[in-house]
PDB file of N, CA and C in Angstrom:
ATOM      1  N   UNK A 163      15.403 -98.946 -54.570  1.00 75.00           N
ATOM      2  CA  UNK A 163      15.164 -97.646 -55.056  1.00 75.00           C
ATOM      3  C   UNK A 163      13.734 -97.355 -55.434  1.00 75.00           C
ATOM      4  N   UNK A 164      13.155 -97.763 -56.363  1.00 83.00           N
ATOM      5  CA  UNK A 164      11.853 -97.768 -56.775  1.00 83.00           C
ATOM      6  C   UNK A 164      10.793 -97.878 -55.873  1.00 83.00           C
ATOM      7  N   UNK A 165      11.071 -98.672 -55.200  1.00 84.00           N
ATOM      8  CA  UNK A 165       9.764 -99.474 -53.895  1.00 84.00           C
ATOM      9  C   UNK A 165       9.740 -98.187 -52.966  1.00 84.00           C
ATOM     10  N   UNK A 166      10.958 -97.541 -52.791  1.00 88.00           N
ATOM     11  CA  UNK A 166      11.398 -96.453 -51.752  1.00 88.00           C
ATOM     12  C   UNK A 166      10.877 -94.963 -52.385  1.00 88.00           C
ATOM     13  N   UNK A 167      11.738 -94.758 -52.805  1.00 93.00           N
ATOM     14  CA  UNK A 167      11.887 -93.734 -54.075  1.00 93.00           C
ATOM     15  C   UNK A 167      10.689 -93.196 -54.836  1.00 93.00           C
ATOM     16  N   UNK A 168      10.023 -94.136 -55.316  1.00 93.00           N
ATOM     17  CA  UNK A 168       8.919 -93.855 -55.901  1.00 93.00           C
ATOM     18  C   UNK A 168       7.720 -93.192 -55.300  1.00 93.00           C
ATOM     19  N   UNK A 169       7.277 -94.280 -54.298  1.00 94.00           N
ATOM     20  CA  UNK A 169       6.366 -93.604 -53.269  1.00 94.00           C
ATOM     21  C   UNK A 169       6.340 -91.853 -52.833  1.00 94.00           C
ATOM     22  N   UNK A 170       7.588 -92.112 -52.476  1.00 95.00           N
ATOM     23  CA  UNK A 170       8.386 -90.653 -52.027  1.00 95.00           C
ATOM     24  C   UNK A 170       7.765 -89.770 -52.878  1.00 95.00           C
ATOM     25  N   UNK A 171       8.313 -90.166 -53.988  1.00 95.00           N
ATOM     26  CA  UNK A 171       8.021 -88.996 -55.169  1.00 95.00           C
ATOM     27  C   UNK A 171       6.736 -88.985 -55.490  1.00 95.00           C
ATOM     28  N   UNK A 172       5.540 -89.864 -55.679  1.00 96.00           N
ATOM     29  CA  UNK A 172       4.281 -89.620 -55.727  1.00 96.00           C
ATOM     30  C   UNK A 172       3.705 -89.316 -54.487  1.00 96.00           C
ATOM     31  N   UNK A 173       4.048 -89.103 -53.959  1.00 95.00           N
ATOM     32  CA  UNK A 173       3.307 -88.275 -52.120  1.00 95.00           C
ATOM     33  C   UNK A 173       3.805 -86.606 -52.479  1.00 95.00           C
ATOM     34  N   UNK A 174       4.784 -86.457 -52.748  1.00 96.00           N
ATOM     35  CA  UNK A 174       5.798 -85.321 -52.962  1.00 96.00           C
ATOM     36  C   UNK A 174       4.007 -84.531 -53.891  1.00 96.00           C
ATOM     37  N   UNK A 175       4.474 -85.316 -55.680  1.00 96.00           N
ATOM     38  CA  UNK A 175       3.403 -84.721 -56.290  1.00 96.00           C
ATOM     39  C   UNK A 175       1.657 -84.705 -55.918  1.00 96.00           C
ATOM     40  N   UNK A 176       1.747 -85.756 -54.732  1.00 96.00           N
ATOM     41  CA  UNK A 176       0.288 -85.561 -54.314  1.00 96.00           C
ATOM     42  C   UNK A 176       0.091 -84.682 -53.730  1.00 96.00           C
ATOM     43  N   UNK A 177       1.170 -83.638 -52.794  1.00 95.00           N
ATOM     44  CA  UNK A 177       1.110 -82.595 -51.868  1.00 95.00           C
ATOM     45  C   UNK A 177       1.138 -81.726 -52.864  1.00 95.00           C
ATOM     46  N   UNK A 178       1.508 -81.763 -53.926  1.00 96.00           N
ATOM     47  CA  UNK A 178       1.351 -80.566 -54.920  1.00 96.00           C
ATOM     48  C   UNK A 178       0.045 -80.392 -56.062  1.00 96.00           C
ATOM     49  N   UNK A 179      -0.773 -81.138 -55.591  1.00 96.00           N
ATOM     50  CA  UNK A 179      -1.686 -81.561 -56.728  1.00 96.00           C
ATOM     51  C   UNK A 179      -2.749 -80.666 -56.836  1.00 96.00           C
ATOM     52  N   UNK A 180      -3.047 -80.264 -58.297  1.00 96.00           N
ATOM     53  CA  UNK A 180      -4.405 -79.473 -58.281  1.00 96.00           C
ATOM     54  C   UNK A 180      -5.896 -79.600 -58.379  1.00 96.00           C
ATOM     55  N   UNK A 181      -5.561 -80.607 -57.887  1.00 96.00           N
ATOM     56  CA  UNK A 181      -6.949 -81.576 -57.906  1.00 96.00           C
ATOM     57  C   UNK A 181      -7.055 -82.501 -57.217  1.00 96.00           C
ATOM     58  N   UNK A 182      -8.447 -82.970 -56.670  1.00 96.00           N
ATOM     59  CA  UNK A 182      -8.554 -84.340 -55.754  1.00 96.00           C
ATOM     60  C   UNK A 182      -8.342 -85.162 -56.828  1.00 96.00           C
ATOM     61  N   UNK A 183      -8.873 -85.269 -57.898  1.00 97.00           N
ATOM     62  CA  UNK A 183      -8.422 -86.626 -58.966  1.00 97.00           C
ATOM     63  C   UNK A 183      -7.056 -86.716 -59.359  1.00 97.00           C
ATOM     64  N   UNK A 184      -6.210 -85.598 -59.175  1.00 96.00           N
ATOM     65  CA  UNK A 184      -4.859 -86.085 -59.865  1.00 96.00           C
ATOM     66  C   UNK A 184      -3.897 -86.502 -58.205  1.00 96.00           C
ATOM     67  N   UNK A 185      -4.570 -85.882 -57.443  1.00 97.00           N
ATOM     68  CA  UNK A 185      -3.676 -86.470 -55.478  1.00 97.00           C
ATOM     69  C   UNK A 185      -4.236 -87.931 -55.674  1.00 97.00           C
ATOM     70  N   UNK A 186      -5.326 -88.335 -55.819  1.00 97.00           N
ATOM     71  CA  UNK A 186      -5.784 -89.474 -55.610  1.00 97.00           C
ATOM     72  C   UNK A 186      -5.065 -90.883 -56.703  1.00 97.00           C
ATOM     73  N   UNK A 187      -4.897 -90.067 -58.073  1.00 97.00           N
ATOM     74  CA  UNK A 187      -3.382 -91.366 -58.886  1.00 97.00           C
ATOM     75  C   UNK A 187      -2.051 -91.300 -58.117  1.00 97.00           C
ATOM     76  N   UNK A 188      -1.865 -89.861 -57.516  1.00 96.00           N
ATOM     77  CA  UNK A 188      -0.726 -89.910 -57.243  1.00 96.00           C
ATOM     78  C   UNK A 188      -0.657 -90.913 -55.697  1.00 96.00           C
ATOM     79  N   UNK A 189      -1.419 -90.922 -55.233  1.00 96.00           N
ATOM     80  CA  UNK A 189      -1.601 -91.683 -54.017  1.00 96.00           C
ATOM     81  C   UNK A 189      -1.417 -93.528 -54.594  1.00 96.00           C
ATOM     82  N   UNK A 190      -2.547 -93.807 -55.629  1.00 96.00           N
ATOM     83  CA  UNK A 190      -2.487 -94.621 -56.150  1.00 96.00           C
ATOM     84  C   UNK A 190      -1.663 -95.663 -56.531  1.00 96.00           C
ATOM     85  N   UNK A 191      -0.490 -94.722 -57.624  1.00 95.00           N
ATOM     86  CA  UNK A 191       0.891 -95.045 -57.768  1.00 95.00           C
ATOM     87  C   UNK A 191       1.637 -94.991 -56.966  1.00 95.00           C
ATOM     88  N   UNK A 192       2.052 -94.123 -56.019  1.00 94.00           N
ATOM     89  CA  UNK A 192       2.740 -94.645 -55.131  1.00 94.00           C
ATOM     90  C   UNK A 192       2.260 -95.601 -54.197  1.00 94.00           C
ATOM     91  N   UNK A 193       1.165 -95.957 -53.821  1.00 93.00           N
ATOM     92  CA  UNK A 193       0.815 -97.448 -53.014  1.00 93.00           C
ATOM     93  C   UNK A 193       1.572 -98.460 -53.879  1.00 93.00           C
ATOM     94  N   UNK A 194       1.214 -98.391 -54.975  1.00 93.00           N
ATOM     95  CA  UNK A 194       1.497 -99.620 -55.869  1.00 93.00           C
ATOM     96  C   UNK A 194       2.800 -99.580 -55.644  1.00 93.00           C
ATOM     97  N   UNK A 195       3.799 -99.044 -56.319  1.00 92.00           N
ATOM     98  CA  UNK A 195       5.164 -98.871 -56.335  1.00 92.00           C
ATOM     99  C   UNK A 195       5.873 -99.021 -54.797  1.00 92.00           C
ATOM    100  N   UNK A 196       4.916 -98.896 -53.648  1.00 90.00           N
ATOM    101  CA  UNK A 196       5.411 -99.608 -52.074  1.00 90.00           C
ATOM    102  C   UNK A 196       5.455-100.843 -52.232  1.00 90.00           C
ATOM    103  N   UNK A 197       4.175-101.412 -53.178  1.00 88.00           N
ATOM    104  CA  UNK A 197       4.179-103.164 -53.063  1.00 88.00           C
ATOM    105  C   UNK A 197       5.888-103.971 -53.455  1.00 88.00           C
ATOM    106  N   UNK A 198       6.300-102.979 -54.271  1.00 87.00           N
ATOM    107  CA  UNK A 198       7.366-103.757 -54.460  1.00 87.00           C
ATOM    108  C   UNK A 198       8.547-104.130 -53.530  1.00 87.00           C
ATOM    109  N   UNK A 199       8.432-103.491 -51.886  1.00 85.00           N
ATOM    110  CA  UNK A 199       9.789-103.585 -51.355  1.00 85.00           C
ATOM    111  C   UNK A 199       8.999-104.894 -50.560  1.00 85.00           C
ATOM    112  N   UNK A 200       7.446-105.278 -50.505  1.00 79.00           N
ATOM    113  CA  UNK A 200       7.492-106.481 -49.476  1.00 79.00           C
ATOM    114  C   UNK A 200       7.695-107.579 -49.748  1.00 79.00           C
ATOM    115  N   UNK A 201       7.596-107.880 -50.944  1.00 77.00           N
ATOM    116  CA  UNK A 201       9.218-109.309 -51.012  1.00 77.00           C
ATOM    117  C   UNK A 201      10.040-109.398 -50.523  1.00 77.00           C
ATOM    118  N   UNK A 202      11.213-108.387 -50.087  1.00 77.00           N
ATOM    119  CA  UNK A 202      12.317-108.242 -49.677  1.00 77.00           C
ATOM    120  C   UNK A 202      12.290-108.107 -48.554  1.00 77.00           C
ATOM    121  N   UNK A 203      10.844-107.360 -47.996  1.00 77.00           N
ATOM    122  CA  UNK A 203      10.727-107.433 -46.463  1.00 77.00           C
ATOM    123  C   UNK A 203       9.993-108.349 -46.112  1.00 77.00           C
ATOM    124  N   UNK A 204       9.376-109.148 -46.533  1.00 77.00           N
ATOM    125  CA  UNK A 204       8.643-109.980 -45.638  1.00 77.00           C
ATOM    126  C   UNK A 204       9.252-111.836 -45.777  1.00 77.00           C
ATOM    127  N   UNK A 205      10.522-111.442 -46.987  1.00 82.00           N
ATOM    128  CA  UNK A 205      11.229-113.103 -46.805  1.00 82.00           C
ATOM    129  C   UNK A 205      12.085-113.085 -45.393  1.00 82.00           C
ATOM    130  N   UNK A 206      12.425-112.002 -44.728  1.00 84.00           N
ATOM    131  CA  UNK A 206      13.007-112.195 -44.027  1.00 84.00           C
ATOM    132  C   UNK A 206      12.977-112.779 -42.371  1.00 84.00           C
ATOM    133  N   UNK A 207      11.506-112.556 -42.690  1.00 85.00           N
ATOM    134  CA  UNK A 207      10.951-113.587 -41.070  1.00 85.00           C
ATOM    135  C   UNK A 207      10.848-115.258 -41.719  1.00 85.00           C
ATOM    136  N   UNK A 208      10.539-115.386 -43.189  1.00 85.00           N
ATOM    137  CA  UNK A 208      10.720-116.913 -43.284  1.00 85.00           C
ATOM    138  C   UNK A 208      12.422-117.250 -43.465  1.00 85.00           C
ATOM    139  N   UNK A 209      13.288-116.324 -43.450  1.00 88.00           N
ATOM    140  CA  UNK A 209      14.657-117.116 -43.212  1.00 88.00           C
ATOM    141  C   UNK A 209      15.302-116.622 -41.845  1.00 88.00           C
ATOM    142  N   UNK A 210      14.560-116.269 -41.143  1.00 88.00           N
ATOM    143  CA  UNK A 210      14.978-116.254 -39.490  1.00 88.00           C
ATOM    144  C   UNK A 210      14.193-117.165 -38.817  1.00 88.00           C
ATOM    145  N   UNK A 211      12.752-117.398 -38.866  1.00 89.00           N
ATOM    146  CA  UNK A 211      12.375-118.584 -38.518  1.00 89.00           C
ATOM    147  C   UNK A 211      11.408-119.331 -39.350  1.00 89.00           C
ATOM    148  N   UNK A 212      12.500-119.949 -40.091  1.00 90.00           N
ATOM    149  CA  UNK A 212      11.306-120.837 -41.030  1.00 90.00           C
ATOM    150  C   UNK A 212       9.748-121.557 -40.641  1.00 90.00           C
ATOM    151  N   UNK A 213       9.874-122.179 -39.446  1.00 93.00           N
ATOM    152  CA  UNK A 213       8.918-122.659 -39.200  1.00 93.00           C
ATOM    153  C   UNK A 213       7.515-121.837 -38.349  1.00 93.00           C
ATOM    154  N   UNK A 214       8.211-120.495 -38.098  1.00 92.00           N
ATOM    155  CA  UNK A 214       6.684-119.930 -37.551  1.00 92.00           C
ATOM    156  C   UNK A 214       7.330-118.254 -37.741  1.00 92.00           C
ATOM    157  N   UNK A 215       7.045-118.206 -39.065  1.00 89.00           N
ATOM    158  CA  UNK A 215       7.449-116.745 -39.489  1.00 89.00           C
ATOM    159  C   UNK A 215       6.012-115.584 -39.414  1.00 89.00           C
ATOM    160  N   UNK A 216       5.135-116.273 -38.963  1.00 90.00           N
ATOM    161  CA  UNK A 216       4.048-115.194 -38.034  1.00 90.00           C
ATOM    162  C   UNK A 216       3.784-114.746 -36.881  1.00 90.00           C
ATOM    163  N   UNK A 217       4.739-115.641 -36.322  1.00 93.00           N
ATOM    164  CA  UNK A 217       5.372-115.047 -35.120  1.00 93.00           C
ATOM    165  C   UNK A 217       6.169-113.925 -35.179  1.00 93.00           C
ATOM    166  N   UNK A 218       7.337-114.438 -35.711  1.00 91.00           N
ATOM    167  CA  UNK A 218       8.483-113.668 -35.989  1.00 91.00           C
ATOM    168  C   UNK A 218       7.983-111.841 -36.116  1.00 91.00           C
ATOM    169  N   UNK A 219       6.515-112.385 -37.530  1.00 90.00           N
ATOM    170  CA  UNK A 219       6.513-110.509 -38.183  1.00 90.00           C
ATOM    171  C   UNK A 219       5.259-110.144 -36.793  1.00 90.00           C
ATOM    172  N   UNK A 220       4.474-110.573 -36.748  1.00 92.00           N
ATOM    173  CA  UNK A 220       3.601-109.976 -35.297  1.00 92.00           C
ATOM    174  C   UNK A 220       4.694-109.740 -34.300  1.00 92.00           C
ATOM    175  N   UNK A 221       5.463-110.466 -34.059  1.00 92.00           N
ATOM    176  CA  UNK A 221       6.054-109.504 -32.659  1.00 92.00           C
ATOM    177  C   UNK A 221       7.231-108.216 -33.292  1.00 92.00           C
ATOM    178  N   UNK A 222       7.669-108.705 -34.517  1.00 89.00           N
ATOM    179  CA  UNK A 222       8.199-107.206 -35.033  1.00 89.00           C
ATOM    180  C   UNK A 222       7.344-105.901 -35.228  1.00 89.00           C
ATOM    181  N   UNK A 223       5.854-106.444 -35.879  1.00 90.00           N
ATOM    182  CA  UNK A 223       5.142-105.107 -35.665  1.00 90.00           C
ATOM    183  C   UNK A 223       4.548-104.673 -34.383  1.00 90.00           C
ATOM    184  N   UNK A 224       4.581-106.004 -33.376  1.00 93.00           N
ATOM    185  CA  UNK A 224       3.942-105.699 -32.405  1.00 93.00           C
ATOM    186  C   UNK A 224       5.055-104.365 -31.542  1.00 93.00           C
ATOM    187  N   UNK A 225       6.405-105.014 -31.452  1.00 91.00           N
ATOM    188  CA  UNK A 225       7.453-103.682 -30.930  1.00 91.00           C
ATOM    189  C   UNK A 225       7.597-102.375 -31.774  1.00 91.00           C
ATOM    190  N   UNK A 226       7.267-102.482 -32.965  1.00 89.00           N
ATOM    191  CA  UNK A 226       7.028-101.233 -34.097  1.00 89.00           C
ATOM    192  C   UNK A 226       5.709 -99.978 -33.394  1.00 89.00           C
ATOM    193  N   UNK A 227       4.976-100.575 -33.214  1.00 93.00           N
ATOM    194  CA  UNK A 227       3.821 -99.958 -32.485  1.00 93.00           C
ATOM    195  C   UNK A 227       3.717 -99.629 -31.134  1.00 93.00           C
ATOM    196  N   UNK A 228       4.612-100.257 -30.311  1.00 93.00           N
ATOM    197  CA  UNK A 228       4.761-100.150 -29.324  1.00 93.00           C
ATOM    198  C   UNK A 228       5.871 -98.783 -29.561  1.00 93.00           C
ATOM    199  N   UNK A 229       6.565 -98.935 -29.754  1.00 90.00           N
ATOM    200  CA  UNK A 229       7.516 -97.153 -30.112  1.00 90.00           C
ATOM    201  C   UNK A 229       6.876 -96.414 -30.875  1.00 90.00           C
ATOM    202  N   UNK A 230       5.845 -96.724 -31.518  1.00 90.00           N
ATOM    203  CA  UNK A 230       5.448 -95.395 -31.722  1.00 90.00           C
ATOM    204  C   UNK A 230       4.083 -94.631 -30.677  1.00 90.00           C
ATOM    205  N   UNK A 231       3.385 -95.935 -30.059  1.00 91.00           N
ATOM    206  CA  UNK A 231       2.670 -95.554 -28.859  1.00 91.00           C
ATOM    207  C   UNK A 231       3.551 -94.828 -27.921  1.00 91.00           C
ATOM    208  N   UNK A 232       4.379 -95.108 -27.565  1.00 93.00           N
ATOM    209  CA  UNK A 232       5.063 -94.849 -26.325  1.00 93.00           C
ATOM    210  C   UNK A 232       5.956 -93.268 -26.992  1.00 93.00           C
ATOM    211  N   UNK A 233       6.306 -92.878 -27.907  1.00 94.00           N
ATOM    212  CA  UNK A 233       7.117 -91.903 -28.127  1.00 94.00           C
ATOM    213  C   UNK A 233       5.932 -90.657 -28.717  1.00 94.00           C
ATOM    214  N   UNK A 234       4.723 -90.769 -29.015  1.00 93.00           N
ATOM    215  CA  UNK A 234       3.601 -89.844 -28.488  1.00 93.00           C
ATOM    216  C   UNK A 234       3.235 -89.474 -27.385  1.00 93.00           C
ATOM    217  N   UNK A 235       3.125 -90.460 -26.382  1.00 92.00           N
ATOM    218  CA  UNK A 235       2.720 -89.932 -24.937  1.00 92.00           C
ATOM    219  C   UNK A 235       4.264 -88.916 -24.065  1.00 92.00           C
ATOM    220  N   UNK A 236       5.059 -89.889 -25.272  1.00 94.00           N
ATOM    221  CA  UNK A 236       6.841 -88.894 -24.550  1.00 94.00           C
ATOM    222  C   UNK A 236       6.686 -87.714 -25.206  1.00 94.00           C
ATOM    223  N   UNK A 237       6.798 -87.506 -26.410  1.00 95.00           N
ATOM    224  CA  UNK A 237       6.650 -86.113 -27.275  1.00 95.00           C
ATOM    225  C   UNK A 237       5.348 -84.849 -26.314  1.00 95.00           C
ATOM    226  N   UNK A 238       4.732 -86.163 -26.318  1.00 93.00           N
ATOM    227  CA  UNK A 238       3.558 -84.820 -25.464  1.00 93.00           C
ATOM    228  C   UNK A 238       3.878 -84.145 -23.841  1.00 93.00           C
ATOM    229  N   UNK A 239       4.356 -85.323 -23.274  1.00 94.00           N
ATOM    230  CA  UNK A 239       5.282 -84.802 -21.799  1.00 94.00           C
ATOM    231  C   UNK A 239       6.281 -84.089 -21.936  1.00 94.00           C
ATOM    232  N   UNK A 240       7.294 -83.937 -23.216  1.00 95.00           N
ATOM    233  CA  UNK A 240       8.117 -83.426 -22.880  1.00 95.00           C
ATOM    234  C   UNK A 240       7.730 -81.988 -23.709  1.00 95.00           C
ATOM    235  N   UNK A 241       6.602 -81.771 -24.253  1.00 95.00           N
ATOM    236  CA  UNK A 241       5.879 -80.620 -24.714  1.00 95.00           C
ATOM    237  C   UNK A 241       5.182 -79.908 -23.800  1.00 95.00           C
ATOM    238  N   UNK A 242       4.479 -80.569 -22.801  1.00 93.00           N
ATOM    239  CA  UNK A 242       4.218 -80.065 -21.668  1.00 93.00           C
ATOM    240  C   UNK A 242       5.063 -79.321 -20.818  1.00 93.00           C
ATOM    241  N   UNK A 243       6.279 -79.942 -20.383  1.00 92.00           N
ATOM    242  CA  UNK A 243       7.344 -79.928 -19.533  1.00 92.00           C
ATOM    243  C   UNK A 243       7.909 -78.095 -20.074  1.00 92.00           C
ATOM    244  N   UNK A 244       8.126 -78.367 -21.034  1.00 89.00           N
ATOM    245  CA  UNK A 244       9.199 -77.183 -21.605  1.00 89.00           C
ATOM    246  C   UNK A 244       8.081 -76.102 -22.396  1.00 89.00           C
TER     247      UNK A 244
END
């Protein structure tokens, strides 16, 4: 909730902010309050492969990036198209 949640809600009040100094805590705090979900996400390449869990997370972000490369050049063809 918090790790999720939080962020959310300080982006929310950063889009509402009346000031660059008060967007910029709100940015702040919610970075911080993201740190908390990568414990939970990043034990999980050392208990799928214990012994080379930098493998494991490089080729997860490596296919992460790869969909989002590939579903820009689609979004834009099929913006073209229609």
């Amino acid at each position: 909730g918090v790790g999720m949640l939080g962020p959310a809600g300080f982006l929310l009040l950063a889009a509402a902010a009346d000031s660059v100094d008060a967007a910029v805590v709100c940015f702040t705090a919610g970075l911080g309050l993201s740190a908390l979900t990568l414990g939970g996400v990043s034990v999980n390449h050392l208990d799928v492969a214990p012994r080379n869990p930098g493998l494991v997370f490089g080729m997860g972000n490596t296919a992460g990036t790869f969909g989002g490369f590939v579903s820009v050049g689609l979004c834009g063809a099929i913006q073209e198209y229609t």
